[in-house]
């Protein structure tokens, strides 16, 4: 029997997102599900009840009716105890649960014999799980919104300008943490014209920071900071001391600080001290994206905007919800991809396959049994690098294999055969053939040197080679077409066929060369702002 998906209205204070949007309802119905939406669930995200009805969903009046009639409940925020009480015994819940932070909620759901899929527990290191990665979707939106909130609180333009009224310097922005949210913030601030700097414990993100228009600020301390699942790990005390010194220097120099540092299952690390806040210029802004987990700044008040020592500290815990329509659309797409994995038969019947690493990681409770934390996912084994073995000497009298140097005896035989062939050509070939053969050999050598020594300054290497070959063909065709300077000295004119082939070759090479430049210009335009 097909399952019924219920989408309740979020009751958390300030939450404006909804777990499913009308466009996704249509696709869920095609998977065989029936969908019920609580009246008003999507109003804060600009999705009215009529749009859900038009998409094929049933709109129910109350939360009690929705929870009681749903086999599967799609939610954004973790359910409250009152919502768990409304849940059908043996039902399924899909949404953010945060099992490590909510042990009491886990026990309440287990008592309901529920099956719970926590979207926040997705094994993010699995490439096939990226389409279901709601954490990444929400982090990207939060990073963008953090810059918008900073711009709103900042008393100046982000980009520098020179006007008749005076010069406006560009804003300086420092972003602590270059994960998904940090990278989104870097790109947004750079596009607004600010001077952007960023730091992260994971050295491998430096290239990503630079590619988005930022400058990577390195801590003067060597330590690897990559943790599991795309997060950073807790660093040593020596690294943290060097990091604090660097943060103190940046705080005193920049106008805006955006912090994004979080470690799963732990309170947010304190990166910005009260002393650093005091060192910042009046009018500066701190946006603490880790406020919900206690904040990266010592003076952050979660959920509020406060002013300390002339610095505005933004501690909003609902940044993604402040772009509710976009957030809801992305989040519902993540849940749709999960539904496709659970219902591959497209008949509305859900199969929680515990042999699937992605589904196993998501499933924190199964039919009342707590299955969290999951075992580590089975990642593809990386073959150990074999030590290079000594190259065995090639046996005499045998040829050489691919990648092996030619044996000295074989090389001598090849040169001997070549020398004999040249002697025979010199003794018995006509004089005209010898002259043409010499020109041919020299042309091959010169052509090779010309083509492969072209520097790909304006093109890709492949396009540079093809344009060089086209240029040589064009020169040869022009020689055939051009009239001789002295008709008496060159009585033999090319035939009509040769002239026609030369004109045709010249036209083709012209098209190829012009097309190469056109394609190159289009490629370069992709990287221009």
Short mmCIF file of N, CA and C in Angstrom, two decimals, residues 211-384:
data_model
loop_
_atom_site.label_atom_id
_atom_site.label_comp_id
_atom_site.label_asym_id
_atom_site.label_seq_id
_atom_site.Cartn_x
_atom_site.Cartn_y
_atom_site.Cartn_z
N UNK A 211 40.26 30.97 -5.73
CA UNK A 211 39.44 30.92 -6.94
C UNK A 211 38.17 31.74 -6.80
N UNK A 212 37.71 31.99 -5.58
CA UNK A 212 36.50 32.78 -5.36
C UNK A 212 36.81 34.26 -5.14
N UNK A 213 38.06 34.63 -5.26
CA UNK A 213 38.43 36.04 -5.14
C UNK A 213 38.94 36.44 -3.78
N UNK A 214 39.22 35.48 -2.91
CA UNK A 214 39.73 35.80 -1.58
C UNK A 214 41.22 35.54 -1.45
N UNK A 215 41.76 35.93 -0.33
CA UNK A 215 43.17 35.68 0.00
C UNK A 215 43.21 34.72 1.19
N UNK A 216 43.95 33.63 1.05
CA UNK A 216 44.04 32.66 2.14
C UNK A 216 45.12 33.11 3.12
N UNK A 217 44.73 33.26 4.38
CA UNK A 217 45.66 33.68 5.42
C UNK A 217 46.08 32.43 6.19
N UNK A 218 47.35 32.11 6.12
CA UNK A 218 47.84 30.87 6.71
C UNK A 218 48.30 31.11 8.15
N UNK A 219 48.01 30.13 9.00
CA UNK A 219 48.51 30.16 10.37
C UNK A 219 49.96 29.68 10.37
N UNK A 220 50.80 30.40 11.09
CA UNK A 220 52.23 30.06 11.12
C UNK A 220 52.48 28.88 12.07
N UNK A 221 51.88 27.73 11.67
CA UNK A 221 52.02 26.51 12.47
C UNK A 221 51.61 25.35 11.59
N UNK A 222 52.47 24.35 11.46
CA UNK A 222 52.19 23.23 10.57
C UNK A 222 51.43 22.14 11.30
N UNK A 223 50.17 21.91 10.86
CA UNK A 223 49.37 20.82 11.41
C UNK A 223 48.21 20.57 10.45
N UNK A 224 47.91 19.31 10.19
CA UNK A 224 46.82 18.94 9.31
C UNK A 224 45.50 19.04 10.07
N UNK A 225 44.49 19.72 9.46
CA UNK A 225 43.25 19.98 10.17
C UNK A 225 42.02 19.33 9.60
N UNK A 226 42.16 18.41 8.65
CA UNK A 226 40.99 17.79 8.04
C UNK A 226 40.39 16.76 8.99
N UNK A 227 39.07 16.86 9.17
CA UNK A 227 38.34 15.87 9.96
C UNK A 227 37.45 15.04 9.07
N UNK A 228 36.61 14.23 9.64
CA UNK A 228 35.73 13.37 8.86
C UNK A 228 34.49 14.11 8.38
N UNK A 229 33.93 13.63 7.26
CA UNK A 229 32.66 14.15 6.77
C UNK A 229 32.68 15.58 6.32
N UNK A 230 33.83 16.11 5.91
CA UNK A 230 33.91 17.47 5.43
C UNK A 230 34.07 18.50 6.52
N UNK A 231 34.23 18.09 7.76
CA UNK A 231 34.41 19.02 8.87
C UNK A 231 35.89 19.12 9.23
N UNK A 232 36.20 20.16 10.03
CA UNK A 232 37.55 20.28 10.57
C UNK A 232 37.62 19.51 11.89
N UNK A 233 38.83 19.21 12.32
CA UNK A 233 39.01 18.50 13.58
C UNK A 233 39.49 19.48 14.65
N UNK A 234 39.48 19.01 15.89
CA UNK A 234 40.00 19.82 17.00
C UNK A 234 41.52 19.87 16.88
N UNK A 235 42.07 21.09 16.89
CA UNK A 235 43.50 21.26 16.68
C UNK A 235 44.24 21.26 18.02
N UNK A 236 45.57 21.11 17.93
CA UNK A 236 46.40 21.09 19.13
C UNK A 236 46.46 22.47 19.77
N UNK A 237 46.90 22.50 21.02
CA UNK A 237 46.99 23.77 21.74
C UNK A 237 47.99 24.72 21.07
N UNK A 238 49.09 24.15 20.54
CA UNK A 238 50.07 25.00 19.84
C UNK A 238 49.49 25.67 18.63
N UNK A 239 48.71 24.92 17.85
CA UNK A 239 48.07 25.50 16.66
C UNK A 239 47.05 26.55 17.08
N UNK A 240 46.25 26.25 18.11
CA UNK A 240 45.22 27.19 18.52
C UNK A 240 45.83 28.52 19.00
N UNK A 241 46.98 28.45 19.65
CA UNK A 241 47.64 29.68 20.10
C UNK A 241 48.09 30.51 18.91
N UNK A 242 48.72 29.86 17.93
CA UNK A 242 49.15 30.58 16.73
C UNK A 242 47.95 31.13 15.97
N UNK A 243 46.85 30.36 15.96
CA UNK A 243 45.64 30.81 15.28
C UNK A 243 45.05 32.04 15.96
N UNK A 244 45.02 32.05 17.28
CA UNK A 244 44.49 33.21 18.01
C UNK A 244 45.30 34.46 17.73
N UNK A 245 46.61 34.31 17.63
CA UNK A 245 47.46 35.46 17.31
C UNK A 245 47.13 36.01 15.93
N UNK A 246 46.93 35.13 14.98
CA UNK A 246 46.57 35.57 13.64
C UNK A 246 45.20 36.23 13.62
N UNK A 247 44.22 35.66 14.35
CA UNK A 247 42.89 36.25 14.41
C UNK A 247 42.93 37.64 15.05
N UNK A 248 43.78 37.79 16.06
CA UNK A 248 43.90 39.11 16.71
C UNK A 248 44.41 40.16 15.73
N UNK A 249 45.37 39.78 14.90
CA UNK A 249 45.89 40.71 13.90
C UNK A 249 44.81 41.07 12.89
N UNK A 250 44.04 40.06 12.42
CA UNK A 250 43.01 40.33 11.43
C UNK A 250 41.88 41.17 12.02
N UNK A 251 41.47 40.87 13.25
CA UNK A 251 40.37 41.61 13.86
C UNK A 251 40.68 43.09 13.98
N UNK A 252 41.93 43.42 14.29
CA UNK A 252 42.32 44.82 14.43
C UNK A 252 42.40 45.53 13.08
N UNK A 253 42.49 44.77 11.98
CA UNK A 253 42.70 45.38 10.66
C UNK A 253 41.44 45.45 9.81
N UNK A 254 40.53 44.48 9.98
CA UNK A 254 39.39 44.39 9.05
C UNK A 254 38.17 45.12 9.60
N UNK A 255 37.16 45.25 8.73
CA UNK A 255 35.90 45.90 9.12
C UNK A 255 34.83 44.89 9.51
N UNK A 256 34.88 43.71 8.90
CA UNK A 256 33.83 42.70 9.11
C UNK A 256 34.48 41.35 9.34
N UNK A 257 34.01 40.64 10.35
CA UNK A 257 34.46 39.27 10.63
C UNK A 257 33.25 38.35 10.56
N UNK A 258 33.36 37.28 9.79
CA UNK A 258 32.30 36.28 9.71
C UNK A 258 32.89 34.95 10.16
N UNK A 259 32.32 34.35 11.18
CA UNK A 259 32.85 33.09 11.72
C UNK A 259 31.90 31.95 11.38
N UNK A 260 32.47 30.80 10.99
CA UNK A 260 31.67 29.66 10.57
C UNK A 260 32.11 28.35 11.22
N UNK A 261 33.02 28.41 12.19
CA UNK A 261 33.67 27.19 12.69
C UNK A 261 32.74 26.36 13.57
N UNK A 262 32.53 25.10 13.16
CA UNK A 262 31.75 24.14 13.94
C UNK A 262 32.42 22.78 13.88
N UNK A 263 32.33 22.04 14.97
CA UNK A 263 32.84 20.67 15.04
C UNK A 263 31.68 19.79 15.49
N UNK A 264 31.33 18.74 14.73
CA UNK A 264 30.14 17.94 15.06
C UNK A 264 30.17 17.40 16.49
N UNK A 265 29.02 17.55 17.16
CA UNK A 265 28.88 17.00 18.50
C UNK A 265 29.58 17.77 19.59
N UNK A 266 30.14 18.94 19.29
CA UNK A 266 30.86 19.72 20.28
C UNK A 266 30.39 21.17 20.23
N UNK A 267 30.53 21.92 21.35
CA UNK A 267 30.21 23.35 21.30
C UNK A 267 31.13 24.07 20.32
N UNK A 268 30.63 25.17 19.77
CA UNK A 268 31.42 25.93 18.81
C UNK A 268 32.70 26.44 19.47
N UNK A 269 33.85 26.31 18.82
CA UNK A 269 35.11 26.79 19.41
C UNK A 269 35.12 28.32 19.50
N UNK A 270 35.68 28.84 20.57
CA UNK A 270 35.77 30.29 20.76
C UNK A 270 36.99 30.82 20.01
N UNK A 271 36.75 31.53 18.94
CA UNK A 271 37.84 32.05 18.10
C UNK A 271 38.06 33.54 18.32
N UNK A 272 37.00 34.28 18.57
CA UNK A 272 37.09 35.74 18.73
C UNK A 272 36.86 36.08 20.20
N UNK A 273 37.90 36.54 20.86
CA UNK A 273 37.80 36.87 22.28
C UNK A 273 37.27 38.29 22.47
N UNK A 274 36.90 38.59 23.72
CA UNK A 274 36.43 39.95 24.04
C UNK A 274 37.53 40.97 23.78
N UNK A 275 38.77 40.59 24.02
CA UNK A 275 39.89 41.50 23.76
C UNK A 275 40.00 41.82 22.27
N UNK A 276 39.78 40.81 21.42
CA UNK A 276 39.80 41.06 19.97
C UNK A 276 38.67 42.01 19.56
N UNK A 277 37.50 41.85 20.17
CA UNK A 277 36.37 42.74 19.86
C UNK A 277 36.73 44.18 20.23
N UNK A 278 37.35 44.35 21.38
CA UNK A 278 37.75 45.70 21.81
C UNK A 278 38.76 46.32 20.84
N UNK A 279 39.58 45.49 20.18
CA UNK A 279 40.60 46.02 19.27
C UNK A 279 40.02 46.45 17.92
N UNK A 280 38.78 46.05 17.64
CA UNK A 280 38.18 46.39 16.34
C UNK A 280 37.71 47.84 16.33
N UNK A 281 37.69 48.43 15.14
CA UNK A 281 37.27 49.82 15.00
C UNK A 281 35.78 49.97 15.27
N UNK A 282 35.35 51.07 15.87
CA UNK A 282 33.91 51.30 16.06
C UNK A 282 33.18 51.26 14.71
N UNK A 283 32.04 50.63 14.69
CA UNK A 283 31.29 50.48 13.44
C UNK A 283 31.56 49.16 12.74
N UNK A 284 32.53 48.39 13.25
CA UNK A 284 32.82 47.09 12.65
C UNK A 284 31.68 46.11 12.98
N UNK A 285 31.69 44.98 12.26
CA UNK A 285 30.60 44.00 12.38
C UNK A 285 31.19 42.60 12.53
N UNK A 286 30.58 41.81 13.39
CA UNK A 286 30.88 40.37 13.50
C UNK A 286 29.58 39.61 13.24
N UNK A 287 29.60 38.70 12.30
CA UNK A 287 28.45 37.81 12.08
C UNK A 287 28.88 36.42 12.52
N UNK A 288 28.28 35.92 13.58
CA UNK A 288 28.65 34.64 14.17
C UNK A 288 27.68 33.56 13.68
N UNK A 289 28.10 32.81 12.66
CA UNK A 289 27.23 31.79 12.08
C UNK A 289 27.13 30.55 12.96
N UNK A 290 27.97 30.45 13.98
CA UNK A 290 27.92 29.31 14.90
C UNK A 290 27.15 29.65 16.17
N UNK A 291 26.32 30.69 16.13
CA UNK A 291 25.63 31.15 17.35
C UNK A 291 24.74 30.08 17.94
N UNK A 292 24.13 29.24 17.09
CA UNK A 292 23.20 28.23 17.61
C UNK A 292 23.91 27.21 18.50
N UNK A 293 25.22 27.01 18.28
CA UNK A 293 26.00 26.08 19.10
C UNK A 293 26.86 26.82 20.12
N UNK A 294 26.48 28.02 20.47
CA UNK A 294 27.19 28.79 21.49
C UNK A 294 28.01 29.94 20.94
N UNK A 295 28.35 29.89 19.64
CA UNK A 295 29.03 31.00 19.00
C UNK A 295 30.54 30.88 19.02
N UNK A 296 31.17 31.43 17.98
CA UNK A 296 32.63 31.50 17.90
C UNK A 296 33.19 32.74 18.59
N UNK A 297 32.31 33.69 18.93
CA UNK A 297 32.74 34.92 19.61
C UNK A 297 32.27 34.86 21.06
N UNK A 298 33.12 35.28 21.98
CA UNK A 298 32.78 35.23 23.41
C UNK A 298 31.59 36.11 23.76
N UNK A 299 31.35 37.15 22.97
CA UNK A 299 30.31 38.12 23.30
C UNK A 299 29.02 37.90 22.51
N UNK A 300 28.93 36.83 21.76
CA UNK A 300 27.73 36.56 20.96
C UNK A 300 26.56 36.20 21.86
N UNK A 301 25.40 36.75 21.55
CA UNK A 301 24.14 36.37 22.20
C UNK A 301 23.29 35.65 21.15
N UNK A 302 23.12 34.33 21.27
CA UNK A 302 22.39 33.58 20.24
C UNK A 302 20.99 34.14 19.98
N UNK A 303 20.70 34.35 18.69
CA UNK A 303 19.39 34.83 18.28
C UNK A 303 19.22 36.33 18.32
N UNK A 304 20.26 37.07 18.74
CA UNK A 304 20.12 38.52 18.89
C UNK A 304 21.27 39.26 18.21
N UNK A 305 21.03 40.56 18.02
CA UNK A 305 22.07 41.48 17.55
C UNK A 305 22.41 42.40 18.69
N UNK A 306 23.67 42.41 19.10
CA UNK A 306 24.10 43.24 20.22
C UNK A 306 25.27 44.12 19.77
N UNK A 307 25.48 45.20 20.49
CA UNK A 307 26.61 46.10 20.23
C UNK A 307 27.51 46.09 21.44
N UNK A 308 28.77 45.70 21.23
CA UNK A 308 29.74 45.65 22.32
C UNK A 308 30.99 46.40 21.88
N UNK A 309 31.37 47.42 22.68
CA UNK A 309 32.57 48.22 22.39
C UNK A 309 32.50 48.85 21.00
N UNK A 310 31.29 49.23 20.59
CA UNK A 310 31.10 49.86 19.29
C UNK A 310 31.05 48.89 18.12
N UNK A 311 31.12 47.59 18.41
CA UNK A 311 31.10 46.57 17.35
C UNK A 311 29.74 45.86 17.37
N UNK A 312 29.10 45.76 16.22
CA UNK A 312 27.81 45.07 16.11
C UNK A 312 28.07 43.57 15.94
N UNK A 313 27.49 42.78 16.83
CA UNK A 313 27.68 41.32 16.79
C UNK A 313 26.33 40.69 16.45
N UNK A 314 26.26 40.09 15.28
CA UNK A 314 25.03 39.47 14.79
C UNK A 314 25.06 37.99 15.15
N UNK A 315 24.11 37.56 15.99
CA UNK A 315 24.07 36.18 16.45
C UNK A 315 22.84 35.43 15.99
N UNK A 316 22.34 35.75 14.80
CA UNK A 316 21.13 35.07 14.31
C UNK A 316 21.35 33.56 14.19
N UNK A 317 20.33 32.80 14.57
CA UNK A 317 20.39 31.34 14.46
C UNK A 317 19.50 30.83 13.34
N UNK A 318 18.93 31.73 12.55
CA UNK A 318 17.99 31.33 11.50
C UNK A 318 18.36 31.94 10.15
N UNK A 319 19.66 31.96 9.83
CA UNK A 319 20.09 32.61 8.59
C UNK A 319 19.47 31.96 7.36
N UNK A 320 19.44 30.63 7.32
CA UNK A 320 18.83 29.95 6.16
C UNK A 320 17.35 30.24 6.08
N UNK A 321 16.69 30.34 7.23
CA UNK A 321 15.25 30.62 7.25
C UNK A 321 14.94 32.03 6.77
N UNK A 322 15.91 32.93 6.81
CA UNK A 322 15.69 34.29 6.33
C UNK A 322 15.66 34.38 4.80
N UNK A 323 15.98 33.28 4.14
CA UNK A 323 15.75 33.14 2.70
C UNK A 323 14.85 31.91 2.52
N UNK A 324 13.66 31.99 3.10
CA UNK A 324 12.83 30.80 3.30
C UNK A 324 12.41 30.14 2.00
N UNK A 325 12.10 30.90 0.97
CA UNK A 325 11.63 30.28 -0.27
C UNK A 325 12.75 29.48 -0.93
N UNK A 326 13.92 30.07 -1.02
CA UNK A 326 15.05 29.37 -1.63
C UNK A 326 15.47 28.18 -0.78
N UNK A 327 15.53 28.37 0.54
CA UNK A 327 15.92 27.28 1.43
C UNK A 327 14.95 26.12 1.34
N UNK A 328 13.66 26.43 1.35
CA UNK A 328 12.65 25.38 1.28
C UNK A 328 12.75 24.60 -0.03
N UNK A 329 13.01 25.31 -1.12
CA UNK A 329 13.11 24.66 -2.42
C UNK A 329 14.29 23.68 -2.45
N UNK A 330 15.44 24.10 -1.95
CA UNK A 330 16.61 23.22 -1.94
C UNK A 330 16.43 22.06 -0.97
N UNK A 331 15.90 22.35 0.20
CA UNK A 331 15.71 21.30 1.21
C UNK A 331 14.73 20.24 0.72
N UNK A 332 13.63 20.68 0.12
CA UNK A 332 12.66 19.71 -0.38
C UNK A 332 13.23 18.88 -1.52
N UNK A 333 14.14 19.45 -2.30
CA UNK A 333 14.81 18.67 -3.35
C UNK A 333 15.70 17.60 -2.74
N UNK A 334 16.39 17.94 -1.65
CA UNK A 334 17.20 16.92 -0.96
C UNK A 334 16.34 15.77 -0.44
N UNK A 335 15.17 16.10 0.14
CA UNK A 335 14.28 15.05 0.64
C UNK A 335 13.69 14.23 -0.51
N UNK A 336 13.45 14.87 -1.65
CA UNK A 336 12.96 14.13 -2.82
C UNK A 336 13.97 13.09 -3.26
N UNK A 337 15.25 13.47 -3.30
CA UNK A 337 16.29 12.51 -3.70
C UNK A 337 16.36 11.34 -2.71
N UNK A 338 16.14 11.65 -1.43
CA UNK A 338 16.10 10.58 -0.43
C UNK A 338 14.90 9.67 -0.68
N UNK A 339 13.75 10.28 -0.99
CA UNK A 339 12.55 9.48 -1.26
C UNK A 339 12.76 8.57 -2.48
N UNK A 340 13.50 9.05 -3.47
CA UNK A 340 13.79 8.22 -4.64
C UNK A 340 14.65 7.01 -4.26
N UNK A 341 15.58 7.21 -3.31
CA UNK A 341 16.40 6.09 -2.85
C UNK A 341 15.58 5.10 -2.03
N UNK A 342 14.60 5.60 -1.27
CA UNK A 342 13.78 4.73 -0.44
C UNK A 342 12.70 4.00 -1.24
N UNK A 343 12.32 4.55 -2.37
CA UNK A 343 11.22 3.99 -3.16
C UNK A 343 11.66 3.84 -4.61
N UNK A 344 12.59 2.94 -4.86
CA UNK A 344 13.10 2.74 -6.21
C UNK A 344 12.09 2.07 -7.12
N UNK A 345 11.09 1.41 -6.54
CA UNK A 345 10.05 0.76 -7.35
C UNK A 345 8.97 1.73 -7.81
N UNK A 346 8.97 2.96 -7.29
CA UNK A 346 8.02 4.02 -7.67
C UNK A 346 6.56 3.59 -7.47
N UNK A 347 6.32 2.85 -6.38
CA UNK A 347 4.97 2.43 -6.07
C UNK A 347 4.50 2.96 -4.71
N UNK A 348 5.27 3.91 -4.15
CA UNK A 348 4.89 4.49 -2.87
C UNK A 348 5.22 3.65 -1.67
N UNK A 349 5.91 2.53 -1.87
CA UNK A 349 6.28 1.65 -0.77
C UNK A 349 7.75 1.90 -0.42
N UNK A 350 8.00 2.18 0.84
CA UNK A 350 9.34 2.56 1.29
C UNK A 350 10.12 1.33 1.74
N UNK A 351 11.38 1.26 1.33
CA UNK A 351 12.28 0.18 1.76
C UNK A 351 13.52 0.80 2.37
N UNK A 352 13.68 0.68 3.70
CA UNK A 352 14.86 1.21 4.38
C UNK A 352 15.94 0.14 4.31
N UNK A 353 16.82 0.28 3.31
CA UNK A 353 17.85 -0.72 3.05
C UNK A 353 19.07 -0.44 3.93
N UNK A 354 19.23 -1.23 4.97
CA UNK A 354 20.34 -1.00 5.90
C UNK A 354 21.68 -1.46 5.33
N UNK A 355 21.66 -2.10 4.17
CA UNK A 355 22.92 -2.47 3.51
C UNK A 355 23.47 -1.33 2.66
N UNK A 356 22.66 -0.30 2.46
CA UNK A 356 23.08 0.88 1.72
C UNK A 356 23.76 1.83 2.72
N UNK A 357 25.03 2.16 2.48
CA UNK A 357 25.78 2.98 3.43
C UNK A 357 25.12 4.33 3.69
N UNK A 358 24.57 4.96 2.64
CA UNK A 358 23.95 6.27 2.82
C UNK A 358 22.69 6.16 3.68
N UNK A 359 21.83 5.17 3.38
CA UNK A 359 20.60 5.00 4.15
C UNK A 359 20.92 4.55 5.58
N UNK A 360 21.91 3.68 5.72
CA UNK A 360 22.30 3.22 7.06
C UNK A 360 22.79 4.39 7.91
N UNK A 361 23.56 5.30 7.32
CA UNK A 361 24.04 6.45 8.08
C UNK A 361 22.92 7.37 8.51
N UNK A 362 21.89 7.52 7.66
CA UNK A 362 20.76 8.39 7.97
C UNK A 362 19.84 7.80 9.05
N UNK A 363 19.74 6.49 9.09
CA UNK A 363 18.77 5.84 9.97
C UNK A 363 19.30 5.79 11.39
N UNK A 364 18.75 6.66 12.25
CA UNK A 364 19.19 6.73 13.64
C UNK A 364 18.29 5.91 14.56
N UNK A 365 17.06 5.65 14.13
CA UNK A 365 16.15 4.76 14.85
C UNK A 365 15.41 3.94 13.80
N UNK A 366 15.33 2.62 14.05
CA UNK A 366 14.58 1.76 13.13
C UNK A 366 13.58 0.92 13.91
N UNK A 367 12.30 1.23 13.67
CA UNK A 367 11.20 0.52 14.33
C UNK A 367 11.39 0.47 15.86
N UNK A 368 11.77 1.63 16.40
CA UNK A 368 11.92 1.76 17.84
C UNK A 368 13.29 1.39 18.38
N UNK A 369 14.14 0.84 17.56
CA UNK A 369 15.49 0.46 18.01
C UNK A 369 16.48 1.55 17.59
N UNK A 370 17.20 2.09 18.58
CA UNK A 370 18.18 3.14 18.29
C UNK A 370 19.37 2.51 17.57
N UNK A 371 19.65 3.01 16.37
CA UNK A 371 20.75 2.48 15.55
C UNK A 371 21.86 3.51 15.36
N UNK A 372 21.81 4.57 16.15
CA UNK A 372 22.84 5.61 16.07
C UNK A 372 23.81 5.46 17.24
N UNK A 373 25.11 5.66 17.06
CA UNK A 373 25.77 6.06 15.81
C UNK A 373 25.98 4.87 14.87
N UNK A 374 26.03 5.12 13.57
CA UNK A 374 26.20 4.04 12.61
C UNK A 374 27.66 3.60 12.53
N UNK A 375 27.91 2.42 11.98
CA UNK A 375 29.31 2.03 11.74
C UNK A 375 29.90 2.89 10.64
N UNK A 376 31.21 3.01 10.58
CA UNK A 376 31.83 3.80 9.50
C UNK A 376 31.43 3.24 8.14
N UNK A 377 31.12 4.14 7.16
CA UNK A 377 30.75 3.65 5.83
C UNK A 377 31.91 2.94 5.16
N UNK A 378 31.56 1.99 4.31
CA UNK A 378 32.59 1.23 3.59
C UNK A 378 33.04 2.04 2.38
N UNK A 379 34.12 2.76 2.55
CA UNK A 379 34.68 3.55 1.46
C UNK A 379 35.53 2.65 0.56
N UNK A 380 35.61 2.97 -0.73
CA UNK A 380 36.44 2.16 -1.63
C UNK A 380 37.88 2.11 -1.14
N UNK A 381 38.44 0.92 -1.09
CA UNK A 381 39.82 0.76 -0.62
C UNK A 381 40.78 1.36 -1.62
N UNK A 382 41.75 2.09 -1.09
CA UNK A 382 42.78 2.68 -1.94
C UNK A 382 43.97 1.73 -1.96
N UNK A 383 44.34 1.29 -3.15
CA UNK A 383 45.44 0.34 -3.27
C UNK A 383 46.73 1.00 -2.82
N UNK A 384 47.52 0.32 -1.96
CA UNK A 384 48.79 0.91 -1.51
C UNK A 384 49.76 1.05 -2.67
#
